[in-house]
Amino acid sequence: MITARTTTEYDVEAVRSDFPILRQMHSDNVPLVYLDNAATSQKPASVIEAIDTYYREYNANVHRGIHKLSEQATSAYEEARLKVRKFINAASKREILFTRGTTESINLVAQTWGRANLKAGDVVISTVMEHHSNIVPWQILAAEKGFTIRYVPVLPDGTLDLDYLGEVLSKEPVKLVTLMHVSNVLGTINPIEDVIAKAHKVGALVLVDGAQSVPHMTIDVQALDVDFFAFSGHKMLGPTGSGVLYGKRALLEAMPPWMGGGDMISSVKLTGSTWNDLPYKFEAGTPAIAEAIGLGYAIDYLTQIGLANIHQHERDIIGYALDRLREVPGLTVYGPTADQKGAVAAFTVEGIHAHDIAQLLDSEGIAVRAGHHCAMPLHEHLHVNATARASFYLYNTPAEVDALITALHNARKTFQL
Ligand code: PMP
């Protein structure tokens, strides 16, 4: 059940009341302040209940059984696919592949499209700010195939060096540009429309890692004209183990399958096999059924609140957080200013290691992440080995930002700074 109102006046307390985990205390008299949303989001009761109902009332395998429960499970699983299609405005449900998350989606593209199309002499463009999941799959394949990877540098203001991108696109045989939409560390919102248009002009395809954008802003894959778009369910109120790869139908049709097994075949003979239609060609074995259904309910919830409302709420929160973080002596926030940034603030405090910051904040009930956030090349570029990261979502409040600031002042006192 969704109780939050969808008026222009955003009712954050009503939103919070939909998330059972937010009702708990961290410890005696210490409320839980969850600011680790870039790692994973919390789940509303409607998603938790949808998963519970599936297991209690219609648990069965999909696409196979000719019995009532299996038909029910199949129709719920396929309905979730339709919800995803509509949510990102894909042209067809055949373009929506269920995966375990962004990592699996990108590896799928590397191991099928990449393996079939990339060879020595070709160039793939990635960026210095990427999550490891959009660097390592290409490095693994490049070691085997011999193509070159060029990385777009990050400028001092935390944005991408688009002149470098233009230069490589105009001078080298680029087959693919693969980049994140929103940085999980800097918060930078990359101008992907522009990148896609430029790449297409020279015949290169574009893969966008939307792990940090789909949960927070409206995405229209047809308007973007993007070739592949990857995202994770667990960062957008859905369960872990749910994710999506969108691909243009003609590309997916032409791509060989990745994993072989049940469901992805049309026929199997000992002399060879033929493949099922899209999207099933890429969904070998029993899929994550409950997880896909849960993701569908997460999309219902986000749609009900309204992504435009969520986006505006986050803009307010990150703007307030950046203003208040400036009050903490010795604190540096990395990345662009609030107007070009998602709801993420990665920072260091002079004289305190990021892990110590996270530990001291945790003792005051505040959950943030510390480390390299799976972006080691970016941290090397920033000349820091770790940052602390506060990341916000639809249920966070200005009072939670205040709690973060107070705890940071207390951390400095503990370190006698
Ligand atoms: N890309 C980005 C930008 C991310 O933030 C993450 C998750 N931290 C991933 C990819 C990987 O997502 P997952 O672990 O769900 O596959």
XYZ file of C-alpha atoms and ligand atoms in Angstrom:
433
model
C 0.000 0.000 0.000
C 1.257 3.451 -0.891
C 0.347 6.178 1.549
C 2.551 9.045 0.430
C 0.705 11.868 -1.283
C 1.592 13.048 -4.761
C 0.868 16.709 -4.413
C 3.206 19.481 -5.454
C 3.928 19.873 -1.759
C 6.294 17.018 -1.111
C 5.336 15.227 2.095
C 8.569 13.616 3.185
C 7.085 12.312 6.452
C 4.386 10.456 4.500
C 7.086 8.990 2.250
C 9.115 7.929 5.295
C 6.116 6.171 6.811
C 6.092 3.815 3.786
C 9.572 2.491 4.689
C 9.437 0.104 7.680
C 13.217 0.123 8.244
C 13.212 3.882 8.847
C 11.058 3.423 11.931
C 13.794 1.652 13.835
C 16.333 3.237 16.153
C 20.038 2.746 15.492
C 20.562 2.166 19.229
C 19.059 3.459 22.502
C 17.739 6.972 21.861
C 19.772 7.237 18.649
C 17.614 7.396 15.508
C 18.796 5.763 12.302
C 19.928 8.259 9.662
C 20.430 6.376 6.425
C 22.707 8.293 4.029
C 24.118 5.400 1.995
C 21.576 5.419 -0.815
C 24.107 5.379 -3.637
C 25.149 1.932 -2.368
C 21.600 0.654 -2.013
C 18.200 2.136 -1.243
C 15.696 1.094 1.403
C 12.454 -0.652 0.351
C 8.876 0.521 0.813
C 6.339 -1.825 2.395
C 4.630 -2.305 -0.991
C 7.793 -3.911 -2.425
C 8.412 -6.073 0.652
C 4.773 -7.206 0.628
C 4.842 -8.002 -3.105
C 7.787 -10.355 -2.575
C 6.127 -11.891 0.486
C 2.875 -12.431 -1.448
C 4.697 -14.107 -4.329
C 6.320 -16.665 -2.008
C 3.184 -17.184 0.097
C 0.601 -17.354 -2.691
C 1.948 -18.102 -6.173
C 5.570 -19.251 -6.005
C 6.305 -21.306 -9.143
C 8.751 -21.332 -12.018
C 7.960 -19.143 -15.028
C 7.405 -19.863 -18.734
C 7.201 -23.626 -18.241
C 4.478 -25.087 -16.097
C 0.991 -25.401 -17.516
C -0.591 -24.984 -14.125
C -2.275 -22.146 -12.314
C 0.601 -21.039 -10.085
C 3.096 -21.044 -12.918
C 0.757 -19.034 -15.099
C 0.276 -16.533 -12.281
C 4.030 -16.259 -11.692
C 4.694 -15.880 -15.422
C 2.144 -13.151 -15.821
C 3.489 -11.213 -12.791
C 7.081 -11.577 -14.071
C 6.101 -10.376 -17.555
C 4.006 -7.569 -16.117
C 7.134 -6.349 -14.319
C 8.901 -6.248 -17.684
C 6.073 -4.106 -19.087
C 6.412 -1.725 -16.132
C 10.140 -1.346 -16.833
C 9.443 -0.767 -20.539
C 7.033 2.038 -19.752
C 9.250 3.530 -17.024
C 12.170 4.133 -19.419
C 9.973 4.456 -22.540
C 11.508 1.593 -24.500
C 9.767 0.822 -27.796
C 9.185 -2.846 -27.006
C 9.238 -5.254 -24.052
C 11.629 -7.340 -26.136
C 14.263 -4.686 -25.475
C 14.077 -5.192 -21.696
C 16.391 -7.912 -20.393
C 16.282 -8.823 -16.716
C 19.729 -9.200 -15.144
C 21.084 -9.216 -11.590
C 22.105 -5.557 -11.850
C 24.220 -2.996 -13.645
C 27.375 -5.100 -13.358
C 25.785 -8.079 -15.054
C 24.157 -5.864 -17.710
C 27.503 -4.330 -18.715
C 29.260 -7.710 -18.698
C 26.499 -9.049 -20.944
C 27.156 -6.341 -23.533
C 30.933 -6.873 -23.317
C 30.681 -10.641 -23.653
C 28.143 -10.702 -26.505
C 28.209 -7.484 -28.566
C 31.816 -6.741 -27.572
C 33.123 -10.240 -28.193
C 31.444 -10.355 -31.609
C 32.347 -6.839 -32.772
C 35.586 -5.597 -31.172
C 38.994 -6.468 -32.586
C 42.601 -5.250 -32.580
C 42.795 -1.709 -33.935
C 39.349 -0.709 -32.602
C 38.905 1.879 -29.864
C 36.488 1.895 -26.924
C 36.070 5.168 -25.020
C 35.356 5.054 -21.299
C 36.001 7.700 -18.609
C 38.229 8.172 -15.569
C 35.162 8.602 -13.331
C 33.613 5.175 -14.109
C 32.600 2.605 -11.535
C 34.805 -0.509 -11.807
C 31.872 -2.318 -13.394
C 32.282 -0.144 -16.492
C 36.073 -0.483 -16.660
C 36.984 -4.052 -15.754
C 34.672 -5.931 -18.211
C 36.252 -3.941 -21.065
C 39.782 -4.515 -19.764
C 39.147 -8.264 -19.584
C 37.896 -8.308 -23.171
C 40.631 -5.939 -24.431
C 43.302 -8.291 -23.037
C 41.826 -11.023 -25.218
C 40.873 -9.067 -28.345
C 43.606 -6.421 -28.450
C 41.466 -3.288 -28.851
C 42.425 -0.012 -27.166
C 40.541 1.719 -24.329
C 40.799 5.500 -24.061
C 39.626 7.190 -20.860
C 38.075 10.672 -20.966
C 39.799 12.742 -18.239
C 37.933 14.512 -15.447
C 38.382 18.301 -15.297
C 39.111 20.144 -12.015
C 35.411 21.068 -11.677
C 34.422 17.377 -11.694
C 32.992 17.303 -15.223
C 34.229 15.304 -18.210
C 36.730 16.723 -20.683
C 34.424 16.730 -23.697
C 37.113 18.254 -25.946
C 39.184 15.106 -25.423
C 36.152 12.980 -26.231
C 35.539 14.965 -29.455
C 39.177 14.638 -30.428
C 39.299 10.853 -30.035
C 35.953 10.473 -31.820
C 37.183 12.507 -34.778
C 40.611 10.890 -35.096
C 40.348 7.247 -34.040
C 38.254 4.243 -35.104
C 35.885 4.339 -32.120
C 33.331 1.504 -31.966
C 31.826 2.165 -28.537
C 31.543 4.947 -25.960
C 30.664 3.555 -22.547
C 30.033 6.002 -19.710
C 28.065 6.625 -16.559
C 25.105 8.982 -16.534
C 25.595 10.179 -12.946
C 28.796 9.658 -10.956
C 28.428 7.663 -7.746
C 31.235 9.737 -6.170
C 31.285 13.220 -7.709
C 27.559 13.284 -8.407
C 28.344 14.772 -11.837
C 25.416 14.543 -14.232
C 27.108 13.829 -17.552
C 25.634 15.348 -20.745
C 24.801 11.979 -22.280
C 22.472 13.406 -24.986
C 25.410 15.336 -26.350
C 27.800 12.351 -26.070
C 25.311 10.048 -27.816
C 24.783 12.504 -30.698
C 28.545 12.970 -31.179
C 29.268 9.228 -31.025
C 26.517 8.385 -33.493
C 27.915 10.914 -35.979
C 31.015 8.738 -36.357
C 29.078 5.464 -36.215
C 30.020 4.499 -32.636
C 27.501 2.920 -30.264
C 26.876 4.210 -26.737
C 26.349 2.258 -23.527
C 25.136 4.282 -20.551
C 25.525 3.099 -16.956
C 22.319 4.451 -15.443
C 22.792 2.945 -11.964
C 22.773 6.396 -10.347
C 20.338 8.132 -12.701
C 17.301 5.855 -13.186
C 16.401 5.981 -9.456
C 16.452 9.774 -9.457
C 15.310 11.247 -12.773
C 13.039 10.540 -15.720
C 14.761 8.486 -18.408
C 13.476 8.161 -21.975
C 15.705 5.754 -23.887
C 14.040 6.566 -27.206
C 14.464 10.329 -26.805
C 18.102 9.743 -25.798
C 18.578 7.395 -28.770
C 20.908 5.393 -26.489
C 22.015 1.948 -27.722
C 22.434 0.160 -24.379
C 21.276 1.348 -20.954
C 22.104 -0.554 -17.743
C 20.690 -0.138 -14.232
C 20.137 -1.889 -10.888
C 16.818 -2.506 -9.129
C 18.220 -2.323 -5.593
C 19.211 1.341 -5.904
C 15.654 2.325 -6.927
C 13.658 0.800 -4.040
C 13.654 -2.693 -5.575
C 15.248 -5.908 -4.304
C 18.903 -6.899 -4.662
C 19.433 -9.315 -7.534
C 17.162 -7.322 -9.846
C 18.490 -5.284 -12.735
C 17.929 -4.380 -16.340
C 19.734 -4.126 -19.613
C 17.897 -2.100 -22.244
C 19.199 -2.592 -25.773
C 17.902 -1.470 -29.161
C 16.060 -4.369 -30.683
C 18.117 -4.618 -33.885
C 21.329 -4.776 -31.841
C 19.974 -7.415 -29.458
C 18.643 -9.476 -32.386
C 22.086 -9.506 -33.991
C 23.981 -10.307 -30.787
C 24.901 -13.877 -29.907
C 23.611 -15.195 -26.564
C 25.802 -15.050 -23.476
C 24.876 -17.788 -21.005
C 23.487 -21.017 -22.391
C 20.832 -23.159 -20.728
C 17.110 -23.488 -20.235
C 14.632 -20.919 -21.541
C 17.124 -19.208 -23.881
C 16.803 -21.881 -26.573
C 14.284 -22.555 -29.282
C 15.484 -26.113 -29.907
C 18.378 -28.250 -28.720
C 19.852 -31.167 -30.648
C 23.057 -32.964 -29.884
C 24.409 -31.484 -33.091
C 23.587 -27.892 -32.102
C 20.955 -25.491 -30.794
C 18.901 -22.510 -31.915
C 17.951 -19.501 -29.814
C 14.706 -18.266 -28.365
C 13.223 -14.870 -29.295
C 14.053 -11.686 -27.416
C 14.240 -11.087 -24.534
C 14.475 -14.753 -23.536
C 17.589 -15.374 -25.651
C 19.476 -13.516 -22.907
C 17.686 -14.944 -19.859
C 19.135 -18.434 -19.418
C 17.930 -20.539 -16.508
C 15.374 -19.766 -13.826
C 15.359 -15.976 -13.489
C 15.113 -13.953 -10.274
C 11.299 -14.041 -10.321
C 10.438 -12.503 -6.951
C 13.097 -9.848 -7.531
C 11.697 -8.817 -10.921
C 8.175 -8.648 -9.469
C 9.515 -6.554 -6.568
C 11.216 -4.208 -9.035
C 7.873 -3.740 -10.787
C 6.324 -2.644 -7.479
C 9.265 -0.286 -6.854
C 8.525 1.321 -10.221
C 4.860 1.648 -9.229
C 5.934 3.409 -6.053
C 8.368 5.790 -7.770
C 5.744 6.584 -10.398
C 3.116 7.258 -7.765
C 5.344 9.732 -5.904
C 6.526 11.148 -9.231
C 10.151 11.267 -10.362
C 9.906 15.018 -10.926
C 8.863 15.454 -7.262
C 11.646 13.141 -6.079
C 14.202 14.966 -8.219
C 13.150 18.353 -6.821
C 13.252 17.058 -3.238
C 16.766 15.737 -3.810
C 17.889 19.038 -5.342
C 16.684 20.814 -2.196
C 18.427 18.326 0.095
C 21.773 18.278 -1.734
C 21.747 22.081 -1.998
C 21.169 22.349 1.747
C 23.761 19.642 2.511
C 26.451 21.325 0.397
C 25.784 24.665 2.104
C 26.027 23.137 5.565
C 29.071 20.946 4.809
C 30.948 24.180 4.094
C 30.597 25.049 7.796
C 32.863 22.140 8.804
C 36.503 23.311 8.959
C 38.928 21.312 6.812
C 36.152 19.581 4.858
C 36.432 19.234 1.069
C 33.517 18.088 -1.099
C 34.523 16.618 -4.464
C 32.659 17.235 -7.697
C 30.644 20.005 -9.298
C 28.331 22.541 -7.687
C 24.773 21.611 -6.672
C 23.214 22.670 -9.985
C 25.220 20.038 -11.914
C 25.160 17.337 -9.270
C 23.004 14.411 -8.200
C 22.247 13.877 -4.510
C 25.752 12.675 -3.613
C 28.448 14.365 -1.529
C 31.823 12.621 -1.297
C 34.190 14.420 1.036
C 37.336 14.317 3.118
C 38.060 16.043 6.432
C 41.625 17.160 7.003
C 43.240 15.166 9.809
C 40.669 12.308 9.917
C 40.750 9.234 7.671
C 37.490 8.586 5.773
C 37.051 5.226 7.544
C 37.318 6.914 10.936
C 34.742 9.472 9.841
C 32.340 6.695 8.835
C 32.898 4.884 12.133
C 32.364 7.981 14.252
C 29.236 8.897 12.282
C 27.930 5.373 12.737
C 28.309 5.718 16.510
C 25.820 8.599 16.188
C 23.423 6.541 14.064
C 24.461 7.972 10.701
C 25.164 5.506 7.881
C 27.608 6.782 5.252
C 30.093 4.892 3.125
C 33.876 5.285 3.160
C 36.497 4.033 0.734
C 37.027 4.239 -3.011
C 33.370 3.428 -3.859
C 34.520 1.080 -6.652
C 36.118 4.038 -8.414
C 39.861 3.636 -7.757
C 41.022 5.446 -10.935
C 38.865 8.440 -9.978
C 40.332 8.528 -6.455
C 43.824 8.336 -7.945
C 42.904 11.336 -10.090
C 41.634 13.174 -6.976
C 44.878 12.253 -5.130
C 43.000 10.719 -2.212
C 42.852 7.035 -1.354
C 39.437 7.241 0.276
C 36.474 9.567 0.663
C 33.437 9.501 2.923
C 30.171 9.685 0.996
C 26.739 10.851 2.062
C 24.092 10.049 -0.547
C 20.459 11.098 -0.298
C 17.124 9.842 -1.561
C 13.411 10.573 -1.477
C 13.005 9.922 2.275
C 15.894 12.024 3.612
C 15.190 15.236 5.514
C 16.966 18.521 6.291
C 17.017 17.397 9.944
C 19.128 14.399 8.881
C 21.559 16.761 7.166
C 21.735 18.711 10.448
C 22.500 15.469 12.315
C 25.314 14.762 9.850
C 26.849 18.211 10.373
C 26.668 17.943 14.174
C 28.288 14.492 14.047
C 31.086 15.817 11.804
C 31.808 18.612 14.300
C 31.853 15.987 17.068
C 34.274 13.842 15.033
C 36.653 16.779 14.770
C 36.433 17.252 18.551
C 37.193 13.550 19.109
C 40.318 14.005 17.000
C 41.090 17.211 18.912
C 41.027 19.278 15.726
N 27.628 1.801 -11.690
C 27.454 2.733 -10.758
C 27.533 4.176 -11.123
C 27.182 2.344 -9.446
O 27.022 3.273 -8.497
C 27.090 0.968 -9.134
C 26.800 0.501 -7.725
N 27.611 1.083 -6.754
C 27.273 0.042 -10.160
C 27.525 0.499 -11.423
C 27.187 -1.429 -9.920
O 25.898 -1.773 -9.604
P 25.560 -3.253 -9.078
O 26.516 -3.507 -7.960
O 24.142 -3.162 -8.637
O 25.747 -4.183 -10.230
